[in-house]
Amino acid sequence: MVASDCFVSVVAPLGNDADIVEAYVTETLAVLGAHYANYELTLVDDGSQDDTVERIKRLLPRERCIRLIRLSRRFGEEIAISAGLDSVIGDFVVVMLPDTDPPALIPHMVEQSRRGSGIVFGIRANRRGEPALLRAGASLFYWFANRVLRLGLPRNSTHFRVLSRQAVNAVIQIKDRFRYLRTLSAYVGYDNQSFVYETIRRRTRPHRKSLWEAVNLGISIIVANTVQPLRLVSWLGLLISALDLLYIGYIVLVYLFKPHVAEGWTTESLQSATMFFFVFLILTAICEYLGRLLGESRDRPLYFVMAEHNSSVLVTDGERRNVVGESVESST
């Protein structure tokens, strides 16, 4: 049954996805058209170097309700999603990755959100196909983030989610340089509801983060969302300082009460190495936070749009005020 009282927007970031974009668009529009009278599919091209944009442009004359936003260069997946959220007009907004998230689940997720959950987010059922080292690292990261840092990051959560208009309006007010939708969704404070789903594979060899990219992402998530690492190294610094004071007291007692003291180069070296280890550990944490503060203080725009294209948007509900009624192509 068509939900004519509900406008649904879908945001999908693209990066060198020419091999899957046509199949994704066709499947997603079929699902949206079968369930909603008013909808839009917003594709955000994040500096693709292949013919992703050309393939989308070929779809515009024959498909409706498609919007293409081209960023001026590659800004990253999270910024591309933010660009989409800034421009969509739906009552409910679906964020999904074209190569892994199944469009068939959109109606179910939107219905969950309509029943009162401001944000409905997906959790992958398993991590099959990923390297064992990456899976082990992910488990360690989630344990550390949730048990030690108290970030409340759902284990194996994905970008696949539905946000109510109220939640979208809250998220787009956050202008942090480093953006991570999964933590932003929790930060805004609206009701969150999860569901477990099986991811799909639109390509034989899916795009995956390297181990270095995953480590860098994990560090960025921690630095951007909590000051607990600074607190931890502060406590470590105090602990080592206290031990060092005890050691100094021990040295004084030995000097006062032992007539012959052998030169202990091993102990001295061990002490120096331990102290330098924690000094550099503290400096590392401070440098990460100073670098993040420098990035935030620059106050530059998050992204730049090079061009926008959209197909003719034909809807049955012509009285809606937030519906574009004609084809538009512009460049900025």
mmCIF file of C-alpha atoms in Angstrom:
data_model
loop_
_atom_site.group_PDB
_atom_site.id
_atom_site.type_symbol
_atom_site.label_atom_id
_atom_site.label_comp_id
_atom_site.label_asym_id
_atom_site.label_seq_id
_atom_site.Cartn_x
_atom_site.Cartn_y
_atom_site.Cartn_z
ATOM 1 C CA MET A 1 0.000 0.000 0.000
ATOM 2 C CA VAL A 2 1.365 3.432 -0.929
ATOM 3 C CA ALA A 3 2.140 5.603 2.108
ATOM 4 C CA SER A 4 1.134 8.886 0.468
ATOM 5 C CA ASP A 5 1.439 10.836 3.708
ATOM 6 C CA CYS A 6 5.148 10.090 4.071
ATOM 7 C CA PHE A 7 7.993 11.673 2.088
ATOM 8 C CA VAL A 8 11.091 9.446 2.137
ATOM 9 C CA SER A 9 14.566 10.600 1.127
ATOM 10 C CA VAL A 10 17.462 8.215 0.536
ATOM 11 C CA VAL A 11 21.090 9.401 0.784
ATOM 12 C CA ALA A 12 23.804 7.254 -0.781
ATOM 13 C CA PRO A 13 27.488 8.284 -0.996
ATOM 14 C CA LEU A 14 29.322 7.145 -4.120
ATOM 15 C CA GLY A 15 33.028 6.694 -4.738
ATOM 16 C CA ASN A 16 34.144 4.933 -7.925
ATOM 17 C CA ASP A 17 30.958 2.853 -8.006
ATOM 18 C CA ALA A 18 30.352 2.815 -11.761
ATOM 19 C CA ASP A 19 30.094 -0.986 -11.776
ATOM 20 C CA ILE A 20 27.144 -1.089 -9.360
ATOM 21 C CA VAL A 21 25.409 2.295 -9.486
ATOM 22 C CA GLU A 22 22.851 1.440 -12.193
ATOM 23 C CA ALA A 23 21.734 -1.763 -10.481
ATOM 24 C CA TYR A 24 21.545 0.035 -7.142
ATOM 25 C CA VAL A 25 19.498 2.947 -8.497
ATOM 26 C CA THR A 26 17.069 0.654 -10.337
ATOM 27 C CA GLU A 27 16.469 -1.540 -7.287
ATOM 28 C CA THR A 28 16.121 1.372 -4.862
ATOM 29 C CA LEU A 29 13.693 3.324 -7.047
ATOM 30 C CA ALA A 30 11.581 0.197 -7.502
ATOM 31 C CA VAL A 31 11.270 -0.200 -3.727
ATOM 32 C CA LEU A 32 10.532 3.487 -3.147
ATOM 33 C CA GLY A 33 8.023 3.690 -5.995
ATOM 34 C CA ALA A 34 6.135 0.648 -4.737
ATOM 35 C CA HIS A 35 5.671 2.056 -1.225
ATOM 36 C CA TYR A 36 5.695 5.851 -1.371
ATOM 37 C CA ALA A 37 4.060 8.486 -3.522
ATOM 38 C CA ASN A 38 6.680 11.076 -2.581
ATOM 39 C CA TYR A 39 10.341 10.161 -2.426
ATOM 40 C CA GLU A 40 13.796 11.154 -3.628
ATOM 41 C CA LEU A 41 17.068 9.339 -4.144
ATOM 42 C CA THR A 42 20.011 11.647 -3.438
ATOM 43 C CA LEU A 43 23.334 10.380 -4.756
ATOM 44 C CA VAL A 44 26.445 12.180 -3.531
ATOM 45 C CA ASP A 45 29.515 11.662 -5.695
ATOM 46 C CA ASP A 46 32.622 11.881 -3.541
ATOM 47 C CA GLY A 47 35.187 12.701 -6.223
ATOM 48 C CA SER A 48 34.845 9.535 -8.308
ATOM 49 C CA GLN A 49 37.603 8.981 -10.863
ATOM 50 C CA ASP A 50 35.689 6.475 -13.013
ATOM 51 C CA ASP A 51 32.507 7.029 -15.059
ATOM 52 C CA THR A 52 30.118 6.925 -12.088
ATOM 53 C CA VAL A 53 28.765 10.404 -12.843
ATOM 54 C CA GLU A 54 28.277 9.675 -16.553
ATOM 55 C CA ARG A 55 26.281 6.559 -15.797
ATOM 56 C CA ILE A 56 24.027 8.450 -13.410
ATOM 57 C CA LYS A 57 23.484 11.197 -15.963
ATOM 58 C CA ARG A 58 22.304 8.582 -18.440
ATOM 59 C CA LEU A 59 19.672 7.519 -15.915
ATOM 60 C CA LEU A 60 18.276 11.009 -15.308
ATOM 61 C CA PRO A 61 16.167 11.309 -18.513
ATOM 62 C CA ARG A 62 14.358 8.024 -17.947
ATOM 63 C CA GLU A 63 14.168 7.818 -14.156
ATOM 64 C CA ARG A 64 12.405 10.188 -11.789
ATOM 65 C CA CYS A 65 13.176 11.447 -8.309
ATOM 66 C CA ILE A 66 16.974 11.221 -8.625
ATOM 67 C CA ARG A 67 19.232 13.984 -7.378
ATOM 68 C CA LEU A 68 22.984 13.960 -8.000
ATOM 69 C CA ILE A 69 25.329 16.114 -5.924
ATOM 70 C CA ARG A 70 28.921 16.229 -7.147
ATOM 71 C CA LEU A 71 31.541 17.285 -4.624
ATOM 72 C CA SER A 72 34.557 19.169 -5.954
ATOM 73 C CA ARG A 73 36.997 16.494 -4.728
ATOM 74 C CA ARG A 74 37.132 13.513 -2.448
ATOM 75 C CA PHE A 75 36.155 14.617 1.073
ATOM 76 C CA GLY A 76 35.437 11.191 2.536
ATOM 77 C CA GLU A 77 32.364 9.046 3.019
ATOM 78 C CA GLU A 78 31.161 10.791 6.183
ATOM 79 C CA ILE A 79 31.356 14.269 4.627
ATOM 80 C CA ALA A 80 29.539 12.999 1.527
ATOM 81 C CA ILE A 81 26.727 11.720 3.751
ATOM 82 C CA SER A 82 26.620 15.104 5.496
ATOM 83 C CA ALA A 83 26.285 16.842 2.127
ATOM 84 C CA GLY A 84 23.283 14.642 1.379
ATOM 85 C CA LEU A 85 21.682 15.256 4.772
ATOM 86 C CA ASP A 86 22.068 19.010 4.283
ATOM 87 C CA SER A 87 20.023 18.932 1.082
ATOM 88 C CA VAL A 88 17.283 16.311 1.499
ATOM 89 C CA ILE A 89 13.699 17.332 2.241
ATOM 90 C CA GLY A 90 12.058 14.082 3.345
ATOM 91 C CA ASP A 91 10.031 13.435 6.477
ATOM 92 C CA PHE A 92 12.253 10.382 6.975
ATOM 93 C CA VAL A 93 15.787 10.067 5.642
ATOM 94 C CA VAL A 94 17.466 6.763 4.866
ATOM 95 C CA VAL A 95 21.272 6.616 4.792
ATOM 96 C CA MET A 96 22.770 3.581 3.078
ATOM 97 C CA LEU A 97 25.873 2.330 1.296
ATOM 98 C CA PRO A 98 25.092 1.105 -2.235
ATOM 99 C CA ASP A 99 27.413 -1.890 -2.234
ATOM 100 C CA THR A 100 26.338 -3.542 1.053
ATOM 101 C CA ASP A 101 22.901 -2.337 2.194
ATOM 102 C CA PRO A 102 19.687 -3.961 0.837
ATOM 103 C CA PRO A 103 17.030 -1.458 -0.368
ATOM 104 C CA ALA A 104 14.275 -4.000 0.331
ATOM 105 C CA LEU A 105 14.562 -3.219 4.057
ATOM 106 C CA ILE A 106 13.768 0.486 3.631
ATOM 107 C CA PRO A 107 9.955 0.206 4.165
ATOM 108 C CA HIS A 108 10.409 -1.854 7.317
ATOM 109 C CA MET A 109 12.939 0.622 8.747
ATOM 110 C CA VAL A 110 10.817 3.664 7.899
ATOM 111 C CA GLU A 111 7.795 2.064 9.520
ATOM 112 C CA GLN A 112 9.824 1.446 12.690
ATOM 113 C CA SER A 113 10.843 5.091 12.723
ATOM 114 C CA ARG A 114 7.251 6.236 12.133
ATOM 115 C CA ARG A 115 6.156 4.288 15.194
ATOM 116 C CA GLY A 116 8.212 6.596 17.388
ATOM 117 C CA SER A 117 11.892 5.761 17.053
ATOM 118 C CA GLY A 118 13.742 8.878 15.979
ATOM 119 C CA ILE A 119 16.629 6.827 14.630
ATOM 120 C CA VAL A 120 16.602 3.222 13.444
ATOM 121 C CA PHE A 121 20.059 1.814 12.694
ATOM 122 C CA GLY A 122 21.343 -1.457 11.340
ATOM 123 C CA ILE A 123 23.733 -3.944 12.876
ATOM 124 C CA ARG A 124 25.403 -6.432 10.570
ATOM 125 C CA ALA A 125 24.694 -10.022 11.473
ATOM 126 C CA ASN A 126 28.305 -11.087 10.934
ATOM 127 C CA ARG A 127 31.631 -9.938 9.518
ATOM 128 C CA ARG A 128 32.178 -12.819 7.153
ATOM 129 C CA GLY A 129 34.697 -12.207 4.413
ATOM 130 C CA GLU A 130 36.844 -9.781 6.399
ATOM 131 C CA PRO A 131 40.457 -10.662 7.248
ATOM 132 C CA ALA A 132 40.894 -12.331 10.628
ATOM 133 C CA LEU A 133 43.236 -9.582 11.818
ATOM 134 C CA LEU A 134 40.650 -6.907 10.954
ATOM 135 C CA ARG A 135 37.889 -8.801 12.791
ATOM 136 C CA ALA A 136 40.085 -9.206 15.859
ATOM 137 C CA GLY A 137 41.007 -5.531 15.767
ATOM 138 C CA ALA A 138 37.327 -4.545 15.497
ATOM 139 C CA SER A 139 36.439 -6.669 18.536
ATOM 140 C CA LEU A 140 39.252 -5.082 20.532
ATOM 141 C CA PHE A 141 38.198 -1.591 19.453
ATOM 142 C CA TYR A 142 34.546 -2.066 20.440
ATOM 143 C CA TRP A 143 35.589 -3.504 23.804
ATOM 144 C CA PHE A 144 37.932 -0.592 24.505
ATOM 145 C CA ALA A 145 35.486 2.065 23.229
ATOM 146 C CA ASN A 146 32.533 0.763 25.248
ATOM 147 C CA ARG A 147 34.078 -0.729 28.389
ATOM 148 C CA VAL A 148 36.970 1.678 28.971
ATOM 149 C CA LEU A 149 35.938 4.909 27.238
ATOM 150 C CA ARG A 150 32.145 4.503 27.718
ATOM 151 C CA LEU A 151 31.342 5.711 24.204
ATOM 152 C CA GLY A 152 28.236 3.531 23.887
ATOM 153 C CA LEU A 153 29.087 2.540 20.311
ATOM 154 C CA PRO A 154 26.860 -0.385 19.215
ATOM 155 C CA ARG A 155 28.961 -3.347 18.190
ATOM 156 C CA ASN A 156 29.028 -3.964 14.414
ATOM 157 C CA SER A 157 26.688 -1.049 13.699
ATOM 158 C CA THR A 158 26.604 0.237 10.130
ATOM 159 C CA HIS A 159 25.702 3.395 8.237
ATOM 160 C CA PHE A 160 22.374 1.853 7.208
ATOM 161 C CA ARG A 161 19.790 3.843 9.164
ATOM 162 C CA VAL A 162 16.618 5.930 9.079
ATOM 163 C CA LEU A 163 16.467 9.340 10.732
ATOM 164 C CA SER A 164 13.300 11.297 11.401
ATOM 165 C CA ARG A 165 13.180 14.888 10.182
ATOM 166 C CA GLN A 166 13.722 16.067 13.764
ATOM 167 C CA ALA A 167 16.831 13.894 14.099
ATOM 168 C CA VAL A 168 18.194 15.076 10.737
ATOM 169 C CA ASN A 169 17.716 18.713 11.735
ATOM 170 C CA ALA A 170 19.677 18.018 14.916
ATOM 171 C CA VAL A 171 22.528 16.163 13.196
ATOM 172 C CA ILE A 172 23.105 18.813 10.524
ATOM 173 C CA GLN A 173 23.552 21.454 13.227
ATOM 174 C CA ILE A 174 26.763 19.693 14.299
ATOM 175 C CA LYS A 175 29.619 21.118 12.236
ATOM 176 C CA ASP A 176 32.545 19.096 13.588
ATOM 177 C CA ARG A 177 35.373 18.634 11.107
ATOM 178 C CA PHE A 178 35.555 14.933 11.874
ATOM 179 C CA ARG A 179 32.125 13.391 11.480
ATOM 180 C CA TYR A 180 31.073 9.886 12.308
ATOM 181 C CA LEU A 181 27.356 9.361 11.757
ATOM 182 C CA ARG A 182 27.128 6.464 14.158
ATOM 183 C CA THR A 183 28.308 8.542 17.117
ATOM 184 C CA LEU A 184 26.445 11.678 15.997
ATOM 185 C CA SER A 185 23.195 9.697 15.893
ATOM 186 C CA ALA A 186 23.691 8.688 19.509
ATOM 187 C CA TYR A 187 24.827 12.161 20.579
ATOM 188 C CA VAL A 188 21.683 14.024 19.472
ATOM 189 C CA GLY A 189 19.733 12.022 22.037
ATOM 190 C CA TYR A 190 16.594 10.870 20.209
ATOM 191 C CA ASP A 191 15.220 7.357 20.645
ATOM 192 C CA ASN A 192 17.468 4.811 18.959
ATOM 193 C CA GLN A 193 16.341 1.370 17.883
ATOM 194 C CA SER A 194 18.553 -1.252 16.287
ATOM 195 C CA PHE A 195 17.846 -4.173 13.993
ATOM 196 C CA VAL A 196 20.068 -6.979 12.765
ATOM 197 C CA TYR A 197 20.338 -7.619 9.036
ATOM 198 C CA GLU A 198 22.414 -9.489 6.489
ATOM 199 C CA THR A 199 24.545 -7.290 4.283
ATOM 200 C CA ILE A 200 24.653 -7.882 0.526
ATOM 201 C CA ARG A 201 27.500 -7.874 -1.978
ATOM 202 C CA ARG A 202 26.887 -6.032 -5.225
ATOM 203 C CA ARG A 203 30.414 -6.597 -6.462
ATOM 204 C CA THR A 204 32.639 -9.648 -6.471
ATOM 205 C CA ARG A 205 35.418 -7.861 -4.620
ATOM 206 C CA PRO A 206 33.844 -5.301 -2.273
ATOM 207 C CA HIS A 207 35.662 -2.143 -1.271
ATOM 208 C CA ARG A 208 37.077 -2.639 2.202
ATOM 209 C CA LYS A 209 39.154 -0.493 4.503
ATOM 210 C CA SER A 210 42.760 -1.521 4.887
ATOM 211 C CA LEU A 211 44.101 -2.272 8.354
ATOM 212 C CA TRP A 212 45.816 1.123 8.432
ATOM 213 C CA GLU A 213 42.601 2.914 7.434
ATOM 214 C CA ALA A 214 40.683 1.022 10.112
ATOM 215 C CA VAL A 215 43.254 1.930 12.780
ATOM 216 C CA ASN A 216 43.227 5.572 11.700
ATOM 217 C CA LEU A 217 39.416 5.616 11.803
ATOM 218 C CA GLY A 218 39.382 4.105 15.282
ATOM 219 C CA ILE A 219 41.831 6.711 16.602
ATOM 220 C CA SER A 220 39.803 9.515 15.011
ATOM 221 C CA ILE A 221 36.565 8.229 16.555
ATOM 222 C CA ILE A 222 38.118 8.126 20.017
ATOM 223 C CA VAL A 223 39.816 11.532 19.802
ATOM 224 C CA ALA A 224 36.742 13.245 18.350
ATOM 225 C CA ASN A 225 34.249 11.874 20.884
ATOM 226 C CA THR A 226 35.948 11.597 24.255
ATOM 227 C CA VAL A 227 38.742 13.066 26.375
ATOM 228 C CA GLN A 228 39.165 9.806 28.283
ATOM 229 C CA PRO A 229 42.578 9.025 26.691
ATOM 230 C CA LEU A 230 43.887 12.277 28.158
ATOM 231 C CA ARG A 231 42.418 11.326 31.522
ATOM 232 C CA LEU A 232 43.993 7.857 31.292
ATOM 233 C CA VAL A 233 47.474 9.168 30.522
ATOM 234 C CA SER A 234 47.036 11.738 33.300
ATOM 235 C CA TRP A 235 46.395 8.950 35.793
ATOM 236 C CA LEU A 236 49.301 6.961 34.379
ATOM 237 C CA GLY A 237 51.525 10.011 34.716
ATOM 238 C CA LEU A 238 50.480 10.445 38.343
ATOM 239 C CA LEU A 239 51.040 6.749 39.044
ATOM 240 C CA ILE A 240 54.527 6.731 37.541
ATOM 241 C CA SER A 241 55.354 9.966 39.340
ATOM 242 C CA ALA A 242 54.308 8.383 42.661
ATOM 243 C CA LEU A 243 56.441 5.314 41.938
ATOM 244 C CA ASP A 244 59.325 7.567 41.024
ATOM 245 C CA LEU A 245 58.968 9.376 44.360
ATOM 246 C CA LEU A 246 59.058 6.034 46.188
ATOM 247 C CA TYR A 247 62.158 5.102 44.233
ATOM 248 C CA ILE A 248 63.788 8.386 45.192
ATOM 249 C CA GLY A 249 63.008 7.631 48.847
ATOM 250 C CA TYR A 250 64.555 4.192 48.418
ATOM 251 C CA ILE A 251 67.717 5.734 46.981
ATOM 252 C CA VAL A 252 67.986 8.131 49.923
ATOM 253 C CA LEU A 253 67.567 5.306 52.465
ATOM 254 C CA VAL A 254 70.193 3.174 50.722
ATOM 255 C CA TYR A 255 72.590 6.128 50.712
ATOM 256 C CA LEU A 256 72.034 6.766 54.430
ATOM 257 C CA PHE A 257 72.094 3.226 55.804
ATOM 258 C CA LYS A 258 74.272 1.161 53.443
ATOM 259 C CA PRO A 259 78.003 1.777 53.676
ATOM 260 C CA HIS A 260 78.941 0.466 50.239
ATOM 261 C CA VAL A 261 76.592 1.085 47.310
ATOM 262 C CA ALA A 262 77.364 -0.623 43.989
ATOM 263 C CA GLU A 263 76.673 1.332 40.873
ATOM 264 C CA GLY A 264 73.351 0.075 39.496
ATOM 265 C CA TRP A 265 73.347 1.033 35.865
ATOM 266 C CA THR A 266 70.622 -1.548 35.093
ATOM 267 C CA THR A 267 68.181 -0.014 37.542
ATOM 268 C CA GLU A 268 68.985 3.477 36.368
ATOM 269 C CA SER A 269 68.512 2.494 32.738
ATOM 270 C CA LEU A 270 65.224 0.741 33.506
ATOM 271 C CA GLN A 271 63.943 3.806 35.313
ATOM 272 C CA SER A 272 64.943 6.149 32.495
ATOM 273 C CA ALA A 273 63.383 3.928 29.852
ATOM 274 C CA THR A 274 60.136 3.647 31.817
ATOM 275 C CA MET A 275 59.900 7.379 32.348
ATOM 276 C CA PHE A 276 60.611 8.169 28.711
ATOM 277 C CA PHE A 277 57.981 5.633 27.633
ATOM 278 C CA PHE A 278 55.263 7.395 29.577
ATOM 279 C CA VAL A 279 56.501 10.851 28.593
ATOM 280 C CA PHE A 280 56.172 9.963 24.935
ATOM 281 C CA LEU A 281 52.816 8.262 25.551
ATOM 282 C CA ILE A 282 51.486 11.452 27.095
ATOM 283 C CA LEU A 283 52.958 13.565 24.297
ATOM 284 C CA THR A 284 51.272 11.307 21.710
ATOM 285 C CA ALA A 285 47.831 11.821 23.246
ATOM 286 C CA ILE A 286 48.396 15.566 23.567
ATOM 287 C CA CYS A 287 49.532 15.842 19.935
ATOM 288 C CA GLU A 288 46.430 14.002 18.702
ATOM 289 C CA TYR A 289 44.120 16.372 20.553
ATOM 290 C CA LEU A 290 46.082 19.471 19.563
ATOM 291 C CA GLY A 291 45.914 18.383 15.927
ATOM 292 C CA ARG A 292 42.176 17.891 16.205
ATOM 293 C CA LEU A 293 41.756 21.308 17.837
ATOM 294 C CA LEU A 294 43.782 22.914 15.042
ATOM 295 C CA GLY A 295 41.558 21.301 12.419
ATOM 296 C CA GLU A 296 38.382 22.455 14.158
ATOM 297 C CA SER A 297 39.670 26.008 14.651
ATOM 298 C CA ARG A 298 40.174 26.593 10.922
ATOM 299 C CA ASP A 299 36.412 27.013 10.450
ATOM 300 C CA ARG A 300 36.458 25.999 6.788
ATOM 301 C CA PRO A 301 33.377 24.665 4.988
ATOM 302 C CA LEU A 302 32.992 20.897 5.305
ATOM 303 C CA TYR A 303 32.715 20.440 1.541
ATOM 304 C CA PHE A 304 32.306 22.215 -1.786
ATOM 305 C CA VAL A 305 29.680 21.291 -4.359
ATOM 306 C CA MET A 306 30.865 21.332 -7.961
ATOM 307 C CA ALA A 307 27.524 20.615 -9.635
ATOM 308 C CA GLU A 308 23.994 19.383 -9.023
ATOM 309 C CA HIS A 309 21.768 17.482 -11.439
ATOM 310 C CA ASN A 310 18.326 15.975 -11.028
ATOM 311 C CA SER A 311 15.706 14.248 -13.081
ATOM 312 C CA SER A 312 12.156 15.537 -13.430
ATOM 313 C CA VAL A 313 10.402 14.921 -10.137
ATOM 314 C CA LEU A 314 6.821 13.774 -10.787
ATOM 315 C CA VAL A 315 4.696 13.110 -7.707
ATOM 316 C CA THR A 316 1.062 12.309 -7.224
ATOM 317 C CA ASP A 317 0.724 14.674 -4.301
ATOM 318 C CA GLY A 318 1.155 18.010 -6.021
ATOM 319 C CA GLU A 319 0.105 19.946 -2.928
ATOM 320 C CA ARG A 320 3.272 19.151 -1.017
ATOM 321 C CA ARG A 321 5.359 22.255 -0.542
ATOM 322 C CA ASN A 322 8.710 20.487 -0.219
ATOM 323 C CA VAL A 323 8.662 18.833 -3.634
ATOM 324 C CA VAL A 324 10.613 20.103 -6.635
ATOM 325 C CA GLY A 325 8.264 20.117 -9.602
ATOM 326 C CA GLU A 326 10.634 20.480 -12.534
ATOM 327 C CA SER A 327 13.999 19.329 -13.771
ATOM 328 C CA VAL A 328 16.946 21.456 -12.641
ATOM 329 C CA GLU A 329 20.619 21.386 -13.522
ATOM 330 C CA SER A 330 23.014 23.833 -11.990
ATOM 331 C CA SER A 331 26.711 24.297 -11.331
ATOM 332 C CA THR A 332 28.387 26.117 -8.467
#
